[in-house]
PDB file of C-alpha atoms in Angstrom:
ATOM      1  CA  MET A 260     -19.458 -24.922  -0.622  1.00 44.00           C
ATOM      2  CA  ARG A 261     -17.777 -26.905   2.018  1.00 44.00           C
ATOM      3  CA  LEU A 262     -13.977 -26.811   1.577  1.00 49.00           C
ATOM      4  CA  ARG A 263     -11.832 -29.609   3.184  1.00 49.00           C
ATOM      5  CA  ALA A 264      -8.537 -27.908   4.060  1.00 53.00           C
ATOM      6  CA  LEU A 265      -5.630 -30.028   4.560  1.00 55.00           C
ATOM      7  CA  SER A 266      -2.872 -29.555   7.308  1.00 50.00           C
ATOM      8  CA  LEU A 267       0.569 -31.357   6.879  1.00 47.00           C
ATOM      9  CA  LEU A 268      -0.467 -33.913   9.159  1.00 39.00           C
ATOM     10  CA  ALA A 269      -4.119 -34.412   9.178  1.00 40.00           C
ATOM     11  CA  ILE A 270      -7.210 -32.910   7.412  1.00 38.00           C
ATOM     12  CA  PHE A 271      -9.432 -30.182   9.032  1.00 36.00           C
ATOM     13  CA  ALA A 272     -13.035 -29.638   7.711  1.00 34.00           C
ATOM     14  CA  LEU A 273     -13.741 -25.960   6.916  1.00 35.00           C
ATOM     15  CA  THR A 274     -16.355 -24.139   5.618  1.00 34.00           C
ATOM     16  CA  ALA A 275     -16.203 -21.671   2.679  1.00 37.00           C
ATOM     17  CA  ALA A 276     -18.615 -19.284   0.737  1.00 39.00           C
ATOM     18  CA  PRO A 277     -20.913 -21.154  -1.631  1.00 43.00           C
ATOM     19  CA  ALA A 278     -19.625 -21.343  -5.262  1.00 37.00           C
ATOM     20  CA  ARG A 279     -21.563 -20.221  -8.436  1.00 48.00           C
ATOM     21  CA  ALA A 280     -21.237 -23.438 -10.471  1.00 53.00           C
ATOM     22  CA  ASP A 281     -21.275 -27.072  -9.142  1.00 74.00           C
ATOM     23  CA  VAL A 282     -17.830 -27.884 -11.576  1.00 78.00           C
ATOM     24  CA  VAL A 283     -16.127 -26.102  -8.836  1.00 78.00           C
ATOM     25  CA  ASP A 284     -17.517 -28.037  -6.183  1.00 81.00           C
ATOM     26  CA  ASP A 285     -16.591 -31.310  -8.391  1.00 87.00           C
ATOM     27  CA  ALA A 286     -13.052 -30.151  -8.471  1.00 88.00           C
ATOM     28  CA  PHE A 287     -12.801 -29.492  -4.808  1.00 83.00           C
ATOM     29  CA  ALA A 288     -14.146 -32.820  -4.206  1.00 86.00           C
ATOM     30  CA  ARG A 289     -11.741 -34.652  -6.605  1.00 91.00           C
ATOM     31  CA  GLY A 290      -9.023 -32.510  -4.653  1.00 92.00           C
ATOM     32  CA  ASN A 291      -9.930 -33.241  -1.284  1.00 88.00           C
ATOM     33  CA  ALA A 292     -10.402 -37.030  -2.450  1.00 92.00           C
ATOM     34  CA  LEU A 293      -7.034 -37.218  -4.233  1.00 94.00           C
ATOM     35  CA  ALA A 294      -5.313 -35.550  -1.317  1.00 93.00           C
ATOM     36  CA  ALA A 295      -7.082 -37.981   0.961  1.00 92.00           C
ATOM     37  CA  ALA A 296      -5.374 -41.008  -0.980  1.00 94.00           C
ATOM     38  CA  GLY A 297      -1.905 -39.365  -0.697  1.00 93.00           C
ATOM     39  CA  ASP A 298      -2.024 -38.104  -4.380  1.00 96.00           C
ATOM     40  CA  TYR A 299      -0.999 -34.662  -3.884  1.00 95.00           C
ATOM     41  CA  ALA A 300       0.420 -33.947  -7.266  1.00 95.00           C
ATOM     42  CA  GLY A 301      -3.321 -34.894  -8.514  1.00 95.00           C
ATOM     43  CA  ALA A 302      -4.849 -32.790  -5.876  1.00 94.00           C
ATOM     44  CA  VAL A 303      -3.088 -30.184  -6.903  1.00 95.00           C
ATOM     45  CA  ARG A 304      -3.969 -30.134 -10.528  1.00 94.00           C
ATOM     46  CA  ALA A 305      -7.680 -30.462  -9.113  1.00 93.00           C
ATOM     47  CA  TYR A 306      -7.422 -27.553  -6.749  1.00 93.00           C
ATOM     48  CA  GLU A 307      -5.866 -25.430  -9.366  1.00 93.00           C
ATOM     49  CA  ASP A 308      -8.579 -26.332 -11.894  1.00 90.00           C
ATOM     50  CA  ALA A 309     -11.050 -25.260  -9.229  1.00 89.00           C
ATOM     51  CA  GLU A 310      -9.100 -22.131  -8.408  1.00 88.00           C
ATOM     52  CA  ALA A 311      -9.107 -21.188 -12.111  1.00 86.00           C
ATOM     53  CA  LEU A 312     -12.923 -21.560 -12.096  1.00 85.00           C
ATOM     54  CA  LEU A 313     -13.565 -19.753  -9.127  1.00 83.00           C
ATOM     55  CA  PRO A 314     -14.684 -15.820  -8.985  1.00 79.00           C
ATOM     56  CA  GLY A 315     -12.543 -13.987  -6.379  1.00 78.00           C
ATOM     57  CA  ARG A 316     -10.392 -15.491  -3.828  1.00 82.00           C
ATOM     58  CA  SER A 317     -10.624 -18.523  -1.349  1.00 87.00           C
ATOM     59  CA  ALA A 318      -8.463 -18.787   1.666  1.00 90.00           C
ATOM     60  CA  ALA A 319      -9.315 -22.470   2.205  1.00 89.00           C
ATOM     61  CA  LEU A 320      -8.435 -23.121  -1.357  1.00 91.00           C
ATOM     62  CA  SER A 321      -5.199 -21.292  -1.205  1.00 93.00           C
ATOM     63  CA  PHE A 322      -4.342 -23.183   2.119  1.00 94.00           C
ATOM     64  CA  ASN A 323      -5.431 -26.608   0.423  1.00 92.00           C
ATOM     65  CA  LEU A 324      -3.008 -25.732  -2.540  1.00 94.00           C
ATOM     66  CA  GLY A 325      -0.137 -24.455  -0.077  1.00 95.00           C
ATOM     67  CA  THR A 326      -0.259 -27.726   2.095  1.00 95.00           C
ATOM     68  CA  ALA A 327      -0.652 -30.198  -1.119  1.00 96.00           C
ATOM     69  CA  TYR A 328       2.809 -28.348  -2.434  1.00 96.00           C
ATOM     70  CA  ALA A 329       4.186 -28.615   0.839  1.00 96.00           C
ATOM     71  CA  GLN A 330       3.516 -32.425   0.978  1.00 95.00           C
ATOM     72  CA  LEU A 331       5.527 -32.583  -2.212  1.00 96.00           C
ATOM     73  CA  GLY A 332       8.350 -30.515  -1.198  1.00 95.00           C
ATOM     74  CA  GLU A 333       7.902 -27.739  -3.424  1.00 96.00           C
ATOM     75  CA  LEU A 334       8.522 -24.825  -1.096  1.00 96.00           C
ATOM     76  CA  GLY A 335       8.325 -22.001  -3.590  1.00 96.00           C
ATOM     77  CA  PRO A 336       4.318 -22.828  -4.356  1.00 96.00           C
ATOM     78  CA  ALA A 337       3.868 -23.865  -0.927  1.00 96.00           C
ATOM     79  CA  THR A 338       4.864 -20.619   0.587  1.00 97.00           C
ATOM     80  CA  TYR A 339       3.144 -18.722  -2.268  1.00 96.00           C
ATOM     81  CA  HIS A 340      -0.308 -20.024  -1.627  1.00 95.00           C
ATOM     82  CA  LEU A 341      -0.032 -20.166   1.995  1.00 96.00           C
ATOM     83  CA  ARG A 342       1.000 -16.511   2.045  1.00 94.00           C
ATOM     84  CA  ARG A 343      -1.969 -15.577  -0.548  1.00 93.00           C
ATOM     85  CA  ALA A 344      -4.270 -17.631   2.285  1.00 93.00           C
ATOM     86  CA  LEU A 345      -3.142 -15.074   4.782  1.00 91.00           C
ATOM     87  CA  GLN A 346      -3.870 -11.850   2.537  1.00 87.00           C
ATOM     88  CA  PRO A 347      -6.716  -9.668   3.773  1.00 82.00           C
ATOM     89  CA  GLN A 348      -8.305 -10.188   0.427  1.00 82.00           C
ATOM     90  CA  ALA A 349      -8.825 -13.903   1.249  1.00 84.00           C
ATOM     91  CA  GLU A 350     -10.764 -13.088   4.488  1.00 85.00           C
ATOM     92  CA  ALA A 351      -9.432 -16.451   6.221  1.00 88.00           C
ATOM     93  CA  SER A 352     -11.521 -17.787   9.061  1.00 91.00           C
ATOM     94  CA  VAL A 353      -9.722 -17.885  12.277  1.00 92.00           C
ATOM     95  CA  ASP A 354      -9.084 -21.648  11.943  1.00 94.00           C
ATOM     96  CA  ILE A 355      -7.747 -21.583   8.457  1.00 93.00           C
ATOM     97  CA  ALA A 356      -5.561 -18.547   9.446  1.00 92.00           C
ATOM     98  CA  GLU A 357      -3.954 -20.096  12.293  1.00 94.00           C
ATOM     99  CA  ALA A 358      -3.577 -23.316   9.955  1.00 95.00           C
ATOM    100  CA  ALA A 359      -1.983 -21.449   7.475  1.00 95.00           C
ATOM    101  CA  ARG A 360       0.917 -19.761   9.833  1.00 93.00           C
ATOM    102  CA  ARG A 361       1.487 -23.167  11.240  1.00 95.00           C
ATOM    103  CA  ASN A 362       2.494 -24.510   8.043  1.00 95.00           C
ATOM    104  CA  LEU A 363       4.162 -21.609   6.778  1.00 94.00           C
ATOM    105  CA  GLY A 364       6.440 -21.971   9.729  1.00 94.00           C
ATOM    106  CA  VAL A 365       7.012 -25.378   8.821  1.00 95.00           C
ATOM    107  CA  VAL A 366       7.619 -24.617   5.346  1.00 96.00           C
ATOM    108  CA  ARG A 367       9.851 -21.849   6.306  1.00 95.00           C
ATOM    109  CA  GLN A 368      11.955 -23.957   8.448  1.00 95.00           C
ATOM    110  CA  ARG A 369      12.545 -26.667   5.547  1.00 96.00           C
ATOM    111  CA  ALA A 370      13.376 -23.541   2.884  1.00 96.00           C
ATOM    112  CA  GLU A 371      16.233 -22.141   5.752  1.00 95.00           C
ATOM    113  CA  PHE A 372      17.817 -25.875   6.047  1.00 96.00           C
ATOM    114  CA  ALA A 373      18.017 -26.258   2.516  1.00 96.00           C
ATOM    115  CA  ALA A 374      19.097 -22.450   2.020  1.00 96.00           C
ATOM    116  CA  ALA A 375      21.707 -23.319   4.597  1.00 95.00           C
ATOM    117  CA  ALA A 376      22.822 -26.511   2.926  1.00 96.00           C
ATOM    118  CA  ALA A 377      23.113 -25.538  -0.546  1.00 95.00           C
ATOM    119  CA  ASN A 378      24.490 -22.010   0.294  1.00 95.00           C
ATOM    120  CA  LEU A 379      21.503 -20.069  -1.200  1.00 95.00           C
ATOM    121  CA  GLN A 380      20.256 -16.744  -0.392  1.00 94.00           C
ATOM    122  CA  ILE A 381      17.011 -16.294   1.474  1.00 93.00           C
ATOM    123  CA  ASP A 382      14.949 -13.713   2.804  1.00 89.00           C
ATOM    124  CA  ARG A 383      15.177 -12.614   6.282  1.00 75.00           C
ATOM    125  CA  PRO A 384      12.425 -13.459   8.518  1.00 66.00           C
ATOM    126  CA  GLU A 385       9.318 -11.079   8.632  1.00 63.00           C
ATOM    127  CA  THR A 386       9.601  -8.160  11.187  1.00 58.00           C
ATOM    128  CA  TRP A 387       7.076  -6.324  12.845  1.00 56.00           C
ATOM    129  CA  ARG A 388       7.038  -3.898  10.099  1.00 61.00           C
ATOM    130  CA  ASP A 389       6.222  -6.141   7.495  1.00 58.00           C
ATOM    131  CA  ALA A 390       3.544  -7.360   9.767  1.00 62.00           C
ATOM    132  CA  ALA A 391       1.962  -3.946  10.134  1.00 64.00           C
ATOM    133  CA  LEU A 392       2.226  -3.149   6.524  1.00 58.00           C
ATOM    134  CA  SER A 393       0.490  -6.106   5.571  1.00 62.00           C
ATOM    135  CA  ALA A 394      -2.429  -5.406   8.280  1.00 65.00           C
ATOM    136  CA  LEU A 395      -2.506  -1.935   6.866  1.00 62.00           C
ATOM    137  CA  ARG A 396      -3.113  -3.003   3.389  1.00 61.00           C
ATOM    138  CA  SER A 397      -6.700  -4.593   4.500  1.00 66.00           C
ATOM    139  CA  PRO A 398      -9.513  -2.923   3.012  1.00 72.00           C
ATOM    140  CA  ALA A 399     -10.924  -2.796   6.632  1.00 73.00           C
ATOM    141  CA  PHE A 400      -8.808   0.260   7.254  1.00 68.00           C
ATOM    142  CA  GLY A 401      -9.760   1.849   4.247  1.00 76.00           C
ATOM    143  CA  TRP A 402     -13.378   1.706   5.301  1.00 77.00           C
ATOM    144  CA  LEU A 403     -12.527   2.778   8.718  1.00 79.00           C
ATOM    145  CA  SER A 404     -10.716   5.797   7.605  1.00 82.00           C
ATOM    146  CA  ILE A 405     -14.030   6.626   5.254  1.00 84.00           C
ATOM    147  CA  ILE A 406     -16.613   6.097   8.020  1.00 85.00           C
ATOM    148  CA  ALA A 407     -14.153   8.101  10.525  1.00 79.00           C
ATOM    149  CA  GLY A 408     -14.498  11.122   8.036  1.00 80.00           C
ATOM    150  CA  TRP A 409     -17.890  11.075   7.360  1.00 82.00           C
ATOM    151  CA  LEU A 410     -18.939  10.958  10.854  1.00 82.00           C
ATOM    152  CA  ALA A 411     -16.624  13.773  11.649  1.00 79.00           C
ATOM    153  CA  LEU A 412     -17.967  15.965   8.842  1.00 80.00           C
ATOM    154  CA  LEU A 413     -21.812  14.973   9.893  1.00 81.00           C
ATOM    155  CA  LEU A 414     -21.049  16.139  13.469  1.00 78.00           C
ATOM    156  CA  TRP A 415     -19.352  19.188  12.630  1.00 77.00           C
ATOM    157  CA  ILE A 416     -22.571  20.160  10.354  1.00 79.00           C
ATOM    158  CA  THR A 417     -25.188  19.370  12.832  1.00 79.00           C
ATOM    159  CA  ARG A 418     -23.357  20.418  15.972  1.00 71.00           C
ATOM    160  CA  ALA A 419     -25.360  24.146  15.522  1.00 67.00           C
ATOM    161  CA  ARG A 420     -28.411  22.329  16.077  1.00 73.00           C
ATOM    162  CA  TYR A 421     -27.326  21.730  19.737  1.00 69.00           C
ATOM    163  CA  ARG A 422     -26.962  23.651  23.186  1.00 65.00           C
ATOM    164  CA  GLU A 423     -23.851  25.322  23.773  1.00 68.00           C
ATOM    165  CA  ALA A 424     -22.318  22.491  25.892  1.00 65.00           C
ATOM    166  CA  ALA A 425     -23.429  19.830  23.329  1.00 72.00           C
ATOM    167  CA  ARG A 426     -21.902  21.845  20.868  1.00 71.00           C
ATOM    168  CA  SER A 427     -18.633  21.756  22.254  1.00 74.00           C
ATOM    169  CA  ALA A 428     -18.389  17.916  22.982  1.00 76.00           C
ATOM    170  CA  LEU A 429     -19.549  17.451  19.091  1.00 75.00           C
ATOM    171  CA  ALA A 430     -16.731  19.413  18.036  1.00 75.00           C
ATOM    172  CA  GLY A 431     -14.460  17.553  20.092  1.00 78.00           C
ATOM    173  CA  LEU A 432     -15.664  14.188  18.923  1.00 81.00           C
ATOM    174  CA  ALA A 433     -15.704  15.614  15.511  1.00 79.00           C
ATOM    175  CA  ALA A 434     -11.957  16.507  15.954  1.00 81.00           C
ATOM    176  CA  VAL A 435     -10.950  13.231  16.995  1.00 81.00           C
ATOM    177  CA  LEU A 436     -12.923  11.557  14.374  1.00 78.00           C
ATOM    178  CA  ALA A 437     -11.006  13.913  11.719  1.00 79.00           C
ATOM    179  CA  ALA A 438      -8.190  12.926  13.350  1.00 82.00           C
ATOM    180  CA  LEU A 439      -8.737   9.162  12.870  1.00 78.00           C
ATOM    181  CA  TYR A 440      -9.919   9.661   9.459  1.00 75.00           C
ATOM    182  CA  LEU A 441      -6.182  11.297   8.777  1.00 79.00           C
ATOM    183  CA  VAL A 442      -4.071   9.236  10.460  1.00 79.00           C
ATOM    184  CA  ILE A 443      -5.696   5.703   9.484  1.00 77.00           C
ATOM    185  CA  GLY A 444      -6.310   6.897   5.611  1.00 74.00           C
ATOM    186  CA  GLY A 445      -2.467   8.013   5.962  1.00 73.00           C
ATOM    187  CA  LEU A 446      -1.019   4.940   7.061  1.00 67.00           C
ATOM    188  CA  HIS A 447      -3.639   2.819   4.502  1.00 63.00           C
ATOM    189  CA  GLY A 448      -2.503   4.895   1.806  1.00 67.00           C
ATOM    190  CA  TYR A 449       1.141   4.195   2.862  1.00 58.00           C
ATOM    191  CA  ALA A 450       0.824   0.576   2.792  1.00 57.00           C
ATOM    192  CA  LEU A 451      -0.942   0.481  -0.512  1.00 54.00           C
ATOM    193  CA  ARG A 452       1.932   2.627  -1.892  1.00 60.00           C
ATOM    194  CA  THR A 453       4.571   0.435  -0.733  1.00 58.00           C
ATOM    195  CA  GLU A 454       3.332  -2.622  -2.498  1.00 53.00           C
ATOM    196  CA  LEU A 455       2.263  -0.762  -5.656  1.00 51.00           C
ATOM    197  CA  GLY A 456       5.829   0.846  -5.797  1.00 51.00           C
ATOM    198  CA  ALA A 457       7.340  -2.762  -5.135  1.00 63.00           C
ATOM    199  CA  PRO A 458       5.063  -5.508  -5.145  1.00 84.00           C
ATOM    200  CA  GLN A 459       5.923  -8.560  -3.090  1.00 89.00           C
ATOM    201  CA  ALA A 460       6.614 -11.949  -4.965  1.00 94.00           C
ATOM    202  CA  ILE A 461       7.905 -15.426  -4.146  1.00 95.00           C
ATOM    203  CA  ALA A 462      10.716 -17.322  -5.636  1.00 96.00           C
ATOM    204  CA  LEU A 463       8.884 -20.561  -7.202  1.00 96.00           C
ATOM    205  CA  PRO A 464      11.726 -22.720  -8.248  1.00 96.00           C
ATOM    206  CA  ALA A 465      13.801 -24.549  -5.479  1.00 96.00           C
ATOM    207  CA  LYS A 466      16.626 -22.670  -6.681  1.00 96.00           C
ATOM    208  CA  LEU A 467      16.069 -19.183  -8.752  1.00 96.00           C
ATOM    209  CA  GLU A 468      18.927 -17.851 -10.327  1.00 96.00           C
ATOM    210  CA  VAL A 469      19.240 -14.051 -10.292  1.00 96.00           C
ATOM    211  CA  ARG A 470      21.587 -12.512 -12.908  1.00 96.00           C
ATOM    212  CA  GLU A 471      23.348  -9.339 -13.529  1.00 94.00           C
ATOM    213  CA  GLY A 472      20.953  -8.269 -16.067  1.00 93.00           C
ATOM    214  CA  PRO A 473      17.680  -9.411 -18.018  1.00 94.00           C
ATOM    215  CA  GLY A 474      18.864 -12.412 -20.015  1.00 92.00           C
ATOM    216  CA  ILE A 475      19.823 -16.208 -19.902  1.00 92.00           C
ATOM    217  CA  HIS A 476      23.211 -14.919 -21.089  1.00 92.00           C
ATOM    218  CA  ARG A 477      23.879 -12.659 -18.211  1.00 94.00           C
ATOM    219  CA  LYS A 478      25.917 -13.671 -15.220  1.00 96.00           C
ATOM    220  CA  THR A 479      24.181 -15.163 -12.614  1.00 96.00           C
ATOM    221  CA  VAL A 480      25.286 -13.067  -9.258  1.00 95.00           C
ATOM    222  CA  PHE A 481      23.526 -15.350  -6.594  1.00 95.00           C
ATOM    223  CA  THR A 482      20.639 -18.010  -6.161  1.00 97.00           C
ATOM    224  CA  VAL A 483      17.803 -17.596  -4.213  1.00 96.00           C
ATOM    225  CA  GLN A 484      15.874 -20.321  -2.107  1.00 97.00           C
ATOM    226  CA  GLY A 485      12.603 -21.197  -3.249  1.00 96.00           C
ATOM    227  CA  GLY A 486       9.873 -19.642  -0.911  1.00 96.00           C
ATOM    228  CA  SER A 487      12.154 -16.648  -0.403  1.00 96.00           C
ATOM    229  CA  ARG A 488      10.186 -12.951  -0.292  1.00 93.00           C
ATOM    230  CA  LEU A 489      11.197 -10.779  -3.072  1.00 93.00           C
ATOM    231  CA  SER A 490      10.462  -7.138  -3.962  1.00 90.00           C
ATOM    232  CA  LEU A 491       9.698  -6.755  -7.834  1.00 91.00           C
ATOM    233  CA  VAL A 492      10.988  -3.375  -8.183  1.00 88.00           C
ATOM    234  CA  GLU A 493      11.214  -3.333 -11.941  1.00 89.00           C
ATOM    235  CA  ARG A 494      10.077  -4.999 -15.186  1.00 89.00           C
ATOM    236  CA  GLY A 495      11.257  -5.830 -18.842  1.00 85.00           C
ATOM    237  CA  SER A 496      10.940  -8.315 -21.530  1.00 86.00           C
ATOM    238  CA  GLY A 497       9.656 -11.384 -19.137  1.00 93.00           C
ATOM    239  CA  TRP A 498      12.406 -10.751 -16.505  1.00 96.00           C
ATOM    240  CA  GLY A 499      11.906  -8.440 -13.507  1.00 94.00           C
ATOM    241  CA  ARG A 500      14.558  -6.500 -11.101  1.00 93.00           C
ATOM    242  CA  VAL A 501      14.042  -7.950  -7.746  1.00 94.00           C
ATOM    243  CA  ARG A 502      15.374  -7.364  -4.595  1.00 90.00           C
ATOM    244  CA  LEU A 503      15.851  -9.285  -1.480  1.00 90.00           C
ATOM    245  CA  PRO A 504      15.040  -7.662   1.829  1.00 83.00           C
ATOM    246  CA  GLY A 505      18.495  -7.381   2.841  1.00 74.00           C
ATOM    247  CA  GLY A 506      19.292  -5.206  -0.268  1.00 80.00           C
ATOM    248  CA  LEU A 507      20.968  -7.901  -2.790  1.00 88.00           C
ATOM    249  CA  GLU A 508      19.382  -7.175  -6.477  1.00 92.00           C
ATOM    250  CA  GLY A 509      19.449  -8.919  -9.534  1.00 95.00           C
ATOM    251  CA  TRP A 510      17.350 -10.058 -12.372  1.00 96.00           C
ATOM    252  CA  ALA A 511      14.978 -13.002 -12.418  1.00 96.00           C
ATOM    253  CA  PRO A 512      12.789 -14.630 -14.828  1.00 96.00           C
ATOM    254  CA  LEU A 513       8.987 -13.401 -14.192  1.00 95.00           C
ATOM    255  CA  SER A 514       7.853 -17.149 -14.885  1.00 94.00           C
ATOM    256  CA  GLY A 515       9.613 -17.862 -11.748  1.00 95.00           C
ATOM    257  CA  LEU A 516       8.112 -15.488  -9.760  1.00 95.00           C
ATOM    258  CA  GLY A 517       4.667 -15.629  -8.095  1.00 94.00           C
ATOM    259  CA  GLU A 518       3.142 -12.063  -7.242  1.00 92.00           C
ATOM    260  CA  LEU A 519       1.293 -12.043  -4.069  1.00 89.00           C
ATOM    261  CA  ALA A 520      -0.962  -9.458  -5.593  1.00 81.00           C
ATOM    262  CA  ALA A 521      -1.604 -10.436  -8.819  1.00 77.00           C
ATOM    263  CA  PRO A 522      -4.152 -13.245 -10.010  1.00 77.00           C
ATOM    264  CA  PRO A 523      -3.252 -16.748  -8.878  1.00 77.00           C
ATOM    265  CA  ARG A 524      -0.372 -18.486 -10.988  1.00 72.00           C
ATOM    266  CA  ARG A 525      -1.203 -21.958 -12.278  1.00 73.00           C
ATOM    267  CA  LEU A 526       1.819 -23.758 -11.457  1.00 76.00           C
ATOM    268  CA  ALA A 527       1.038 -27.642 -11.742  1.00 64.00           C
ATOM    269  CA  SER A 528       1.830 -28.093 -15.383  1.00 51.00           C
ATOM    270  CA  GLU A 529       4.778 -25.433 -15.403  1.00 53.00           C
ATOM    271  CA  PRO A 530       8.502 -26.818 -15.427  1.00 41.00           C
ATOM    272  CA  SER A 531      10.653 -25.420 -12.548  1.00 40.00           C
ATOM    273  CA  THR A 532      13.508 -22.916 -13.457  1.00 39.00           C
ATOM    274  CA  PRO A 533      16.716 -24.615 -12.722  1.00 36.00           C
TER     275      PRO A 533
END
């Protein structure tokens, strides 16, 4: 399927994997036509129809959605979809990844300006540790660890068939591969446990009220700018205990959070949380 991915200033032609149904192609084509005509709200609905029908993850589709939401000024959904386009599971091409990072930077600047103007809380910029953990969650690291482990085992088992000098060299190589298996596998597991322990989510409304406890009757302790990155540390009865990277905590409705590791949220028809 050919997907046409949007930028904030222009339309780029990008190619994705074939879809299994013509209705997905039709939804993409409808979204592209609406976006080209400047009807970004209609384009969002069409792209979300396609996303609901498409098995798996599409980086180009997430990029289209994020960019269309950015054109509408909806910074929370824009950040959510652009970040999904950059996740390892989406397998973004170099062109899409570069465009998504560029658009995400523009959206981030808008969010920071809006937060400063309205005195809202916003997450700190990502650090090298955040970027490293995101990369280590990639399935490629898991497969690299497994391959290194099996090669180390194979070399260790077969080393006895060779002469003394060769046996020594094979044993050394097996030790190096075993070390790679332990180090890469350990880091990959740590990154996955970090994500499972506190999944990352994006504040979707323009202003997300965070309360001292679960329930609309509880006092608002602070308000988060839409597009902010939060850790979801606890769930209960439609509410989640969230934490900003700086340490501020409180409870927010799950309907106002877009979990990056979860299946895609359908947002176009949902009202924003005030």
